XYZ file of C-alpha atoms in Angstrom:
696
model
C -94.819 82.280 -30.294
C -95.580 81.171 -26.592
C -94.971 83.860 -24.465
C -96.329 82.252 -21.261
C -93.151 79.404 -21.325
C -90.648 80.814 -19.064
C -87.471 79.612 -20.832
C -85.466 80.290 -17.457
C -86.817 76.960 -16.260
C -83.946 74.408 -14.841
C -86.107 72.014 -16.757
C -84.787 73.425 -20.186
C -81.668 72.928 -19.659
C -79.143 70.002 -19.721
C -76.144 70.245 -17.043
C -72.879 71.464 -18.799
C -70.674 68.879 -16.904
C -72.931 65.915 -17.510
C -73.465 66.967 -21.097
C -69.488 66.862 -21.325
C -69.370 63.312 -19.574
C -71.885 62.158 -22.404
C -69.155 63.502 -24.704
C -66.684 61.436 -23.054
C -68.951 58.569 -23.443
C -69.309 59.014 -27.253
C -65.347 58.825 -27.495
C -65.535 55.448 -25.126
C -68.332 53.923 -27.714
C -65.564 54.311 -30.397
C -63.001 52.289 -28.238
C -66.299 49.585 -27.805
C -66.857 49.857 -31.707
C -65.872 46.893 -33.519
C -66.035 48.425 -36.703
C -62.855 50.583 -36.031
C -59.582 49.210 -36.518
C -58.100 47.588 -33.388
C -55.115 50.030 -32.214
C -57.593 52.945 -33.231
C -60.040 51.411 -30.782
C -57.191 51.601 -28.273
C -56.282 54.873 -28.494
C -59.884 56.358 -28.473
C -59.581 54.352 -25.176
C -56.385 56.458 -24.489
C -57.799 59.502 -25.462
C -60.890 59.047 -23.359
C -58.353 58.052 -20.202
C -56.681 61.828 -21.164
C -60.029 63.629 -21.058
C -61.079 62.227 -17.815
C -57.664 63.115 -16.266
C -58.359 66.596 -17.490
C -62.023 66.818 -16.653
C -60.837 66.107 -12.976
C -58.135 68.597 -13.133
C -60.575 71.182 -14.581
C -63.865 70.750 -14.151
C -63.893 68.817 -10.658
C -61.353 70.903 -9.158
C -63.560 74.120 -10.244
C -66.805 72.581 -8.484
C -64.860 71.551 -5.395
C -63.470 74.917 -5.088
C -67.261 76.398 -5.309
C -68.382 73.908 -2.542
C -65.231 75.030 -0.571
C -66.213 78.864 -1.011
C -69.449 78.140 0.327
C -70.941 79.238 -3.105
C -74.545 78.037 -3.480
C -75.766 79.491 -6.440
C -77.333 77.272 -8.647
C -76.430 75.750 -12.554
C -78.878 76.314 -15.128
C -80.208 73.009 -14.454
C -80.977 74.284 -11.084
C -78.566 72.153 -9.045
C -76.041 73.343 -6.156
C -72.335 72.748 -6.247
C -72.686 69.663 -3.704
C -75.571 68.040 -6.028
C -73.740 68.604 -9.222
C -70.458 66.812 -7.690
C -72.447 64.302 -6.587
C -74.361 63.757 -9.945
C -70.963 63.634 -11.519
C -69.151 61.526 -9.196
C -72.267 58.865 -10.243
C -71.904 59.222 -13.787
C -67.922 59.031 -13.528
C -67.908 55.638 -11.658
C -69.937 53.884 -14.133
C -68.126 55.577 -17.157
C -64.486 54.753 -15.895
C -66.036 51.059 -14.932
C -67.214 50.739 -18.557
C -63.735 51.608 -19.751
C -62.096 49.539 -17.816
C -64.232 46.773 -18.521
C -63.790 47.525 -22.640
C -60.085 46.978 -22.045
C -59.960 43.569 -20.215
C -63.020 42.178 -21.941
C -63.077 43.996 -25.470
C -59.667 44.917 -26.284
C -57.101 42.637 -24.758
C -58.502 39.300 -26.081
C -58.447 40.978 -29.337
C -54.904 42.214 -29.212
C -53.720 38.756 -27.912
C -55.262 37.405 -31.009
C -53.206 39.752 -33.500
C -50.045 39.169 -31.554
C -49.962 41.887 -29.309
C -49.750 40.084 -25.715
C -49.801 42.436 -22.894
C -49.340 40.007 -20.124
C -49.053 40.008 -16.332
C -45.919 39.250 -14.620
C -46.941 36.535 -12.717
C -48.049 34.574 -16.036
C -44.887 35.021 -17.275
C -42.547 32.478 -18.763
C -39.324 31.710 -16.963
C -37.279 33.531 -19.757
C -39.814 36.088 -19.691
C -39.595 36.537 -16.322
C -35.752 36.672 -16.538
C -36.079 39.478 -19.257
C -37.964 41.238 -17.187
C -35.931 41.490 -14.113
C -32.833 42.072 -16.127
C -34.675 45.177 -17.594
C -35.384 45.949 -13.698
C -31.966 45.451 -12.964
C -30.408 47.693 -15.776
C -32.795 50.490 -16.328
C -35.292 50.447 -13.757
C -33.890 50.183 -10.292
C -31.419 53.186 -10.770
C -33.925 55.624 -11.031
C -36.313 54.250 -8.359
C -36.455 56.507 -5.265
C -38.722 54.469 -2.517
C -39.642 57.193 0.443
C -40.725 56.073 3.969
C -43.244 57.361 6.204
C -42.546 57.762 9.698
C -42.193 60.596 12.247
C -38.832 61.495 10.554
C -39.884 61.214 7.304
C -43.307 63.225 6.226
C -45.752 61.870 3.794
C -44.114 62.845 0.740
C -45.536 65.000 -1.900
C -46.693 63.008 -5.232
C -47.181 64.689 -8.592
C -49.777 64.945 -10.667
C -51.046 62.050 -12.873
C -48.444 60.038 -11.082
C -48.823 55.971 -10.501
C -47.567 54.830 -6.967
C -46.777 52.170 -5.005
C -47.813 52.200 -1.411
C -45.603 49.402 0.079
C -46.011 47.760 3.757
C -42.431 46.435 4.469
C -41.890 44.273 7.803
C -38.063 44.025 9.587
C -37.353 41.081 11.416
C -39.074 41.717 14.626
C -42.341 42.022 12.645
C -42.961 45.821 12.717
C -44.397 47.218 9.735
C -43.636 50.212 7.933
C -45.261 52.301 5.162
C -43.094 53.519 2.237
C -44.398 55.248 -1.071
C -42.589 54.766 -4.442
C -43.376 56.669 -7.759
C -43.623 54.852 -10.831
C -41.268 56.436 -12.896
C -43.193 58.467 -15.769
C -39.466 58.292 -17.902
C -39.933 54.525 -18.843
C -42.641 53.016 -21.093
C -45.582 51.942 -18.686
C -45.716 48.791 -21.252
C -42.123 47.141 -20.820
C -41.366 45.181 -23.869
C -39.754 41.827 -23.371
C -39.998 40.100 -26.886
C -40.879 40.781 -30.202
C -40.732 38.161 -33.215
C -42.247 36.977 -36.103
C -44.905 34.465 -36.158
C -46.219 31.847 -38.823
C -47.195 33.096 -42.368
C -50.784 33.601 -42.940
C -52.859 32.563 -45.468
C -52.626 35.981 -47.241
C -48.845 35.474 -47.265
C -47.848 38.079 -44.847
C -45.908 37.478 -41.740
C -47.189 38.964 -38.469
C -44.828 40.422 -35.872
C -45.932 39.272 -32.114
C -45.000 41.726 -29.377
C -44.903 40.712 -25.714
C -45.565 43.632 -22.913
C -45.559 43.516 -18.957
C -46.955 46.462 -17.048
C -43.937 48.543 -15.505
C -45.920 48.696 -12.484
C -46.025 44.870 -12.198
C -42.060 44.350 -12.584
C -41.126 47.114 -9.914
C -43.731 45.030 -7.581
C -42.190 41.756 -8.506
C -38.769 42.933 -7.750
C -39.224 45.048 -4.525
C -36.757 42.796 -2.377
C -33.806 44.529 -4.386
C -34.960 48.202 -2.945
C -35.299 47.087 0.747
C -32.929 44.209 1.347
C -33.065 42.649 4.885
C -37.002 43.648 4.963
C -39.935 41.504 4.160
C -42.245 43.389 1.530
C -45.629 42.262 3.039
C -47.745 44.118 0.464
C -47.552 46.414 -2.623
C -50.533 48.274 -3.641
C -50.989 50.576 -6.799
C -52.525 54.032 -6.700
C -52.819 56.875 -9.068
C -53.841 60.582 -8.286
C -54.739 63.465 -10.057
C -54.405 67.117 -9.143
C -56.183 70.640 -9.585
C -54.444 72.007 -12.671
C -56.598 74.712 -13.398
C -54.370 77.867 -13.117
C -55.680 80.904 -12.016
C -54.400 84.257 -12.592
C -54.628 87.492 -11.309
C -53.725 89.269 -14.041
C -54.387 92.978 -12.596
C -51.723 92.471 -9.877
C -49.094 91.029 -12.264
C -46.247 93.178 -13.363
C -44.792 90.304 -15.905
C -47.406 87.861 -17.540
C -44.781 85.760 -19.060
C -42.915 85.667 -15.454
C -46.564 84.975 -13.495
C -47.556 81.903 -16.247
C -43.982 80.578 -15.368
C -44.798 80.648 -11.726
C -48.081 79.185 -11.871
C -47.174 76.124 -14.063
C -44.883 75.438 -11.076
C -47.582 75.727 -8.673
C -49.726 73.121 -10.853
C -47.865 70.336 -9.814
C -48.773 70.923 -6.122
C -52.647 71.544 -6.547
C -55.105 69.856 -4.362
C -55.700 66.091 -5.090
C -58.849 65.812 -6.756
C -58.911 62.024 -7.653
C -57.126 58.744 -6.259
C -57.711 55.636 -8.087
C -56.993 52.226 -6.424
C -57.606 48.543 -6.885
C -60.707 47.370 -5.051
C -57.712 44.717 -3.179
C -56.382 47.942 -1.489
C -56.649 47.057 2.312
C -59.392 49.836 4.324
C -56.675 50.839 6.702
C -54.097 51.760 3.523
C -57.142 53.735 1.727
C -57.362 55.377 4.772
C -53.694 56.590 4.958
C -54.057 57.816 1.523
C -57.165 59.532 2.295
C -55.728 61.419 5.376
C -52.495 62.404 3.895
C -53.894 63.532 0.449
C -56.428 65.196 2.294
C -59.375 64.069 0.378
C -62.375 62.320 1.251
C -63.575 58.510 0.499
C -65.921 60.072 -2.327
C -62.482 61.347 -4.219
C -61.403 57.684 -4.158
C -62.408 55.591 -7.079
C -61.614 51.498 -7.121
C -61.307 50.465 -10.459
C -59.863 47.419 -11.850
C -56.318 47.049 -13.518
C -54.803 49.361 -15.270
C -54.887 52.899 -13.816
C -54.212 55.347 -15.842
C -55.530 54.764 -19.366
C -54.061 57.497 -20.899
C -50.964 55.049 -20.979
C -52.307 53.041 -23.825
C -50.871 55.668 -26.224
C -47.649 54.044 -25.966
C -49.028 50.632 -27.399
C -50.745 52.922 -30.289
C -47.702 54.589 -31.001
C -45.108 51.744 -30.413
C -46.492 48.999 -32.308
C -46.088 49.149 -36.174
C -48.953 47.331 -37.276
C -50.480 49.219 -39.951
C -53.010 47.140 -40.786
C -54.571 47.672 -37.461
C -54.722 51.019 -37.776
C -56.504 53.307 -40.157
C -55.394 53.501 -43.857
C -53.239 56.359 -44.116
C -55.008 59.641 -45.792
C -52.923 61.806 -48.512
C -54.189 65.406 -48.105
C -55.229 67.547 -50.939
C -53.951 70.937 -52.100
C -56.643 73.013 -53.084
C -56.654 73.408 -56.893
C -56.054 77.234 -56.896
C -52.629 76.645 -54.967
C -51.683 73.595 -57.330
C -51.628 75.970 -59.965
C -48.756 77.850 -58.810
C -45.571 77.810 -60.558
C -41.832 79.845 -61.131
C -44.218 82.829 -62.685
C -46.879 83.196 -60.271
C -46.669 83.408 -56.157
C -49.365 82.945 -53.525
C -50.313 86.510 -53.372
C -51.073 86.121 -57.269
C -53.604 83.655 -56.465
C -55.127 85.009 -53.427
C -55.554 88.524 -55.587
C -57.690 86.096 -58.343
C -59.948 85.169 -55.569
C -60.911 83.835 -51.789
C -59.388 80.362 -51.519
C -61.492 78.164 -48.851
C -59.905 74.826 -47.520
C -61.159 72.113 -45.075
C -58.628 70.382 -43.124
C -57.844 67.462 -42.385
C -58.830 66.871 -46.291
C -56.743 69.717 -47.469
C -53.051 69.955 -46.526
C -52.033 72.367 -44.097
C -49.058 73.023 -46.209
C -50.468 76.233 -48.185
C -50.266 78.422 -44.368
C -46.622 77.411 -43.809
C -46.138 78.556 -47.506
C -48.145 81.545 -47.331
C -45.891 82.736 -44.067
C -42.940 81.622 -45.848
C -43.444 83.341 -48.974
C -43.983 86.577 -46.845
C -40.851 86.111 -44.863
C -38.814 85.902 -48.142
C -40.717 88.334 -50.727
C -39.119 91.421 -50.882
C -42.371 93.486 -51.226
C -43.584 92.353 -47.875
C -43.581 95.142 -45.009
C -45.158 93.405 -41.965
C -46.454 89.968 -40.505
C -48.710 90.011 -37.544
C -50.257 87.095 -36.107
C -51.964 85.308 -33.139
C -50.637 82.186 -31.585
C -52.698 80.051 -29.422
C -51.660 76.319 -29.791
C -48.846 75.848 -32.327
C -47.075 72.821 -30.670
C -43.592 71.857 -29.987
C -42.614 71.880 -33.510
C -44.029 75.013 -35.161
C -43.027 75.759 -38.987
C -45.690 78.807 -38.622
C -43.238 80.018 -35.987
C -40.280 79.509 -37.830
C -41.400 81.476 -40.562
C -42.039 84.382 -38.081
C -38.311 84.114 -37.030
C -36.915 83.888 -40.512
C -39.395 86.599 -41.444
C -37.470 88.934 -38.472
C -34.262 88.080 -39.212
C -35.016 89.178 -42.894
C -35.831 92.851 -41.567
C -39.803 92.207 -41.965
C -41.966 94.148 -39.260
C -43.185 90.850 -37.194
C -45.856 91.101 -34.455
C -47.155 88.025 -32.869
C -49.734 88.000 -29.994
C -48.603 84.612 -27.979
C -51.754 83.662 -26.008
C -49.393 82.216 -22.514
C -53.001 81.033 -20.848
C -53.842 78.097 -23.602
C -54.506 75.394 -21.024
C -51.501 72.932 -20.918
C -50.102 74.764 -23.489
C -48.354 77.548 -21.444
C -44.857 75.930 -21.499
C -44.524 75.268 -24.993
C -46.019 79.122 -25.851
C -43.732 80.794 -23.426
C -40.829 78.930 -24.973
C -41.950 80.269 -28.314
C -42.076 83.321 -26.844
C -38.884 83.735 -25.938
C -37.316 82.595 -28.875
C -39.728 85.446 -31.025
C -38.530 87.969 -28.520
C -34.869 86.830 -28.857
C -35.149 87.695 -32.641
C -36.627 90.614 -32.377
C -40.568 90.180 -32.604
C -42.772 92.283 -31.351
C -44.573 89.961 -29.101
C -47.622 90.794 -27.073
C -49.565 88.387 -24.403
C -52.727 89.844 -25.038
C -55.127 91.968 -23.089
C -55.895 92.130 -19.381
C -58.601 89.347 -18.271
C -59.116 88.096 -22.142
C -58.082 85.058 -23.584
C -57.156 85.091 -27.356
C -58.353 82.217 -29.033
C -58.783 84.289 -32.498
C -56.633 82.981 -35.714
C -55.543 85.403 -37.784
C -52.403 86.146 -40.134
C -51.836 89.407 -41.976
C -49.307 90.014 -44.114
C -49.359 93.683 -45.321
C -47.493 93.948 -49.071
C -46.157 97.292 -50.736
C -48.168 96.895 -54.364
C -47.770 99.979 -56.834
C -48.148 103.393 -55.166
C -50.087 101.711 -52.052
C -50.222 98.226 -49.721
C -52.400 95.629 -49.995
C -53.230 93.409 -46.860
C -53.301 89.445 -47.183
C -55.000 87.643 -44.566
C -55.470 84.049 -43.446
C -58.321 83.627 -41.221
C -59.561 80.413 -39.425
C -61.181 78.317 -36.991
C -58.280 76.041 -36.227
C -54.791 76.523 -34.413
C -51.511 77.257 -36.212
C -50.235 73.652 -35.547
C -49.171 71.466 -38.080
C -49.569 68.287 -36.187
C -53.083 68.623 -34.874
C -53.925 70.270 -38.615
C -53.753 66.267 -39.792
C -56.328 64.979 -37.129
C -58.883 68.161 -36.495
C -61.281 69.355 -39.029
C -61.257 72.898 -39.268
C -61.787 75.182 -42.165
C -59.251 78.307 -43.240
C -59.704 80.989 -45.609
C -57.392 83.252 -47.551
C -58.450 86.705 -48.700
C -57.419 90.232 -49.669
C -60.681 91.985 -49.105
C -60.231 95.273 -48.131
C -62.610 95.485 -45.524
C -61.692 92.463 -43.584
C -57.966 93.975 -44.199
C -59.132 96.926 -42.238
C -61.002 95.283 -39.979
C -57.943 92.992 -39.053
C -55.628 95.769 -38.785
C -58.005 97.411 -36.277
C -58.020 93.935 -34.143
C -54.232 93.836 -33.973
C -54.399 97.344 -32.703
C -57.100 96.169 -30.272
C -54.589 93.471 -29.247
C -51.388 95.048 -29.351
C -52.391 98.627 -28.032
C -55.248 100.461 -26.527
C -57.659 100.633 -29.078
C -60.862 100.886 -27.981
C -62.736 100.191 -31.477
C -66.196 99.008 -31.164
C -67.035 98.421 -34.658
C -65.759 96.250 -37.637
C -66.797 96.372 -41.480
C -67.097 92.635 -41.365
C -65.734 90.354 -38.762
C -67.538 89.676 -35.893
C -65.071 90.492 -32.812
C -65.397 89.067 -29.304
C -66.076 90.193 -26.823
C -66.657 93.594 -28.918
C -69.504 93.026 -31.270
C -70.110 89.098 -31.705
C -72.900 88.656 -29.119
C -74.665 91.446 -30.789
C -74.212 90.339 -34.452
C -74.954 86.760 -33.522
C -78.081 87.658 -31.732
C -79.158 89.903 -34.665
C -78.414 87.272 -37.065
C -80.862 84.611 -35.485
C -83.509 87.394 -34.841
C -83.778 88.059 -38.507
C -84.616 84.252 -39.217
C -86.844 84.688 -36.591
C -88.505 87.532 -38.416
C -88.218 85.762 -41.755
C -90.012 82.836 -40.272
C -93.172 84.978 -38.526
C -93.538 86.386 -42.058
C -93.845 83.403 -43.552
C -90.375 83.455 -45.538
C -87.573 80.522 -45.948
C -85.998 80.410 -42.241
C -83.447 78.181 -41.200
C -80.414 77.801 -39.208
C -77.489 75.383 -39.280
C -74.514 75.928 -36.595
C -71.649 73.237 -36.294
C -69.832 74.002 -33.305
C -68.008 72.211 -30.305
C -69.823 73.519 -27.700
C -73.377 75.479 -26.639
C -73.720 76.533 -23.402
C -74.397 80.227 -23.233
C -78.229 80.641 -21.585
C -78.487 83.767 -23.806
C -78.163 81.899 -27.072
C -79.851 79.023 -26.183
C -83.042 80.792 -25.069
C -82.734 82.824 -28.481
C -82.652 79.342 -30.160
C -86.126 78.307 -28.208
C -87.362 81.398 -29.728
C -86.542 80.454 -33.379
C -88.057 77.194 -33.096
C -90.981 78.736 -31.698
C -91.454 80.940 -34.240
C -90.951 77.931 -37.094
C -87.226 78.515 -37.457
C -85.969 74.858 -38.692
C -82.682 74.457 -36.565
C -80.173 71.780 -36.896
C -77.148 72.114 -34.512
C -74.258 70.057 -35.085
C -72.543 70.002 -31.509
C -69.583 67.768 -31.171
C -68.949 68.219 -27.384
C -71.559 69.960 -24.774
C -74.805 70.610 -25.632
C -77.157 72.454 -22.598
C -80.353 72.431 -25.028
C -82.740 70.444 -25.182
C -83.946 69.459 -28.476
C -87.512 68.047 -28.716
C -89.731 69.640 -26.559
C -93.191 70.321 -27.671
C -93.931 73.849 -27.998
C -90.359 74.741 -27.186
C -88.060 73.146 -29.134
C -89.399 70.638 -31.347
C -88.171 72.132 -34.601
C -84.561 72.259 -33.119
C -82.296 68.613 -34.018
C -78.866 68.012 -32.636
C -76.365 65.761 -33.980
C -72.884 64.962 -32.468
C -70.078 63.528 -34.726
C -67.421 61.553 -33.333
C -65.119 59.597 -35.434
C -61.467 59.383 -36.777
C -60.942 63.208 -37.185
C -61.985 65.879 -34.070
C -64.520 67.623 -35.236
C -63.278 71.261 -34.261
C -65.069 73.675 -36.807
C -67.168 76.532 -36.006
C -69.956 77.393 -38.953
C -72.903 79.201 -38.928
C -75.347 79.223 -41.710
C -78.322 81.304 -42.012
C -80.966 80.825 -44.810
C -82.546 84.398 -44.533
C -85.190 84.229 -47.128
C -82.829 82.619 -50.216
C -80.228 84.882 -49.396
C -77.922 82.795 -47.741
C -74.792 83.620 -45.099
C -72.297 81.776 -44.180
C -69.594 82.679 -41.115
C -66.712 80.605 -39.942
C -64.800 81.486 -36.934
C -62.986 80.405 -33.646
C -66.088 80.815 -31.398
C -68.136 78.602 -29.673
C -71.475 79.651 -28.131
C -70.150 79.753 -24.691
C -70.166 82.513 -22.166
C -66.435 82.026 -22.117
C -65.805 82.517 -26.161
C -68.667 85.517 -26.174
C -67.314 87.376 -23.381
C -64.006 86.533 -22.064
C -62.202 85.654 -25.079
C -60.645 87.558 -28.190
C -62.489 85.738 -30.895
C -63.226 86.224 -34.832
C -65.843 85.330 -36.892
C -65.582 85.903 -40.680
C -68.200 85.888 -43.399
C -67.656 83.327 -46.584
C -68.554 85.915 -49.340
C -67.948 83.923 -52.501
C -71.521 82.587 -53.220
C -70.170 79.083 -54.690
C -68.466 78.565 -51.342
C -71.523 79.434 -49.821
C -73.764 76.770 -51.546
C -70.562 74.303 -50.952
C -70.883 74.896 -47.482
C -74.667 74.284 -47.421
C -74.771 71.462 -49.954
C -71.609 69.447 -49.650
C -70.685 69.884 -45.771
C -73.359 70.948 -43.785
C -76.279 69.314 -45.330
C -74.182 66.048 -45.911
C -72.817 66.085 -41.894
C -76.721 65.958 -41.135
C -77.081 62.982 -43.042
C -74.338 60.384 -41.263
C -75.748 57.337 -40.147
C -72.533 56.170 -39.119
C -70.627 58.408 -36.847
C -73.749 60.313 -35.812
C -75.394 60.691 -32.329
C -78.614 62.724 -31.929
C -79.365 63.827 -28.702
C -82.445 63.448 -27.079
C -84.594 65.487 -24.514
C -83.454 63.624 -21.629
C -79.664 64.806 -22.141
C -78.605 61.104 -23.580
C -77.531 60.353 -27.226
C -79.070 57.644 -30.026
C -76.821 56.366 -32.393
C -78.097 57.135 -36.029
C -78.628 53.702 -37.904
C -78.614 53.039 -41.736
C -81.224 51.407 -42.840
C -79.207 49.263 -44.749
C -75.192 48.282 -45.495
C -75.761 49.883 -48.912
C -77.199 53.093 -47.176
C -74.510 53.499 -44.632
C -73.059 57.251 -44.891
C -69.766 58.063 -43.138
C -69.447 61.928 -43.734
C -65.701 61.880 -42.864
C -65.018 58.890 -45.269
C -67.178 60.542 -47.563
C -64.898 63.954 -47.318
C -61.940 61.773 -47.651
C -62.743 60.219 -51.003
C -64.058 63.388 -52.408
């Protein structure tokens, strides 16, 4: 090992914000990929738009706060907050221009060719204009509220993520006035004006033609209806994004639920962090927005039509063209659970051995069935569960409500601070409390991110604890598109650990040790360091030493330095990092034994898997934690061992090593922070891991 090398050198780290933007670039690449079905490409562009909105709401707003607070602390790669923001803005402008070009030059012509016509209002036929204008009169006009700007009318509040028209009106004397009009988000951004059957195709199918026009263009063309007796001199669209990162002073909060509700309301009034306009907007109007929205010119991005790519979700959801989407996939049910019949229940099956399943390839329904069975089983005494992101329609929570109604002892930790899911979680918390469930909101200063459900069942003279441990959320909807692992077990030590964990979450337990679970912020960092150092020692002794980690993000400096040390010792380190990665691979003498691969495809890679070769005595851990300071220090996370040796081999051979062979969806991280797409030598040798897992 080269002790003289300074592993804290800024040159060894990739900026986390720029790395996150590189992930957004990979999402955008999927929209550009001709190999993806057309409407799936539209969906990827919508995802890119949503992700970029969140990047501004959370990441850009956070850096701006540092600048406003005169914080000059350098990032790990040696940038001040001002330098970081400048680098981010440069990258963002390029990315967003590429995205707009993707829509205009790549997707629009293909959509048109496939009979999905998104038309400019100015190019509508007479009959189409009549239909659009009728839609305006009947459905749009009644909900519009133009707001004037003059001494009697101060600049109106403009809501987050809203699209607006900046309007110049002129009276008969030639005096000009400014008005702002919000484009209502209660109406579809793409107004349907016609849907008809096209001619028969050669294969005998009859396609449907869909015709849409942009809502903001319909409104702009009919502004005269809103300002009778006045001339509409100009109307220029603009869109804003506000700071939406909620900061909570938990130590000062008497009631966390009420505090969260108040903070969600404040989110609507966060400072503006981005304004997007068309290049045709005059300088004086742009200056007016800059002054009144209290931003600077660098916060204004000039982009071509359309503003707000996230709205393209509507196109994906509303156009029923299955030939332009991924073929439906029927999820599997693990073999052990398929064997259930009237003579057995799920608890019998779990007692027979741990059950590992891999979503979305395996169905999430066994998890719901497990909780429903627990709710209805007369031998079940208690159910305890963590809830992070369950969504609006949550069969898991319905099962907990039923359990409470049937007299079971039910305790649920609802994490109110799950970003952008706060309102949904508050609603579920109130329903659970109303049903008599013991609801707690976690630990002060920590976000509870672990995924654990425990069922306590009376059996014979004692009790047995049945567990579901997972890498992903208890969300029946996202389980169909997020890749995750889950495990059923009734292992005694893990059950005891889970009891201690829930006591830690709901009471004042200060337990610092667990038998099998790795729990953040208690012992996860310490145990992960121990396991990595063990591989280093094996390599130094000439033994077999390899690490394979599959995670969402690698940001933690201490962990990165430890992985550098592992590489220097000769440990083969393979990292499957879907999102941010601040480690630089391939640096001679430091990280030449490290490979970093990112998979972006049909399903969101969300699982966290940690493999240790351990000189042939292989170990695999699964869990909820990424290698980030927030996961290791500021969240309650659980990483659990996979102890069935057949499962361990399966995880290495059929999962991790197979992921590393991908040459269709994989991108390889270079030392300069860019990614190169893996390429198959020939069509026959194409290997798409997600497709392979669907075909198994």
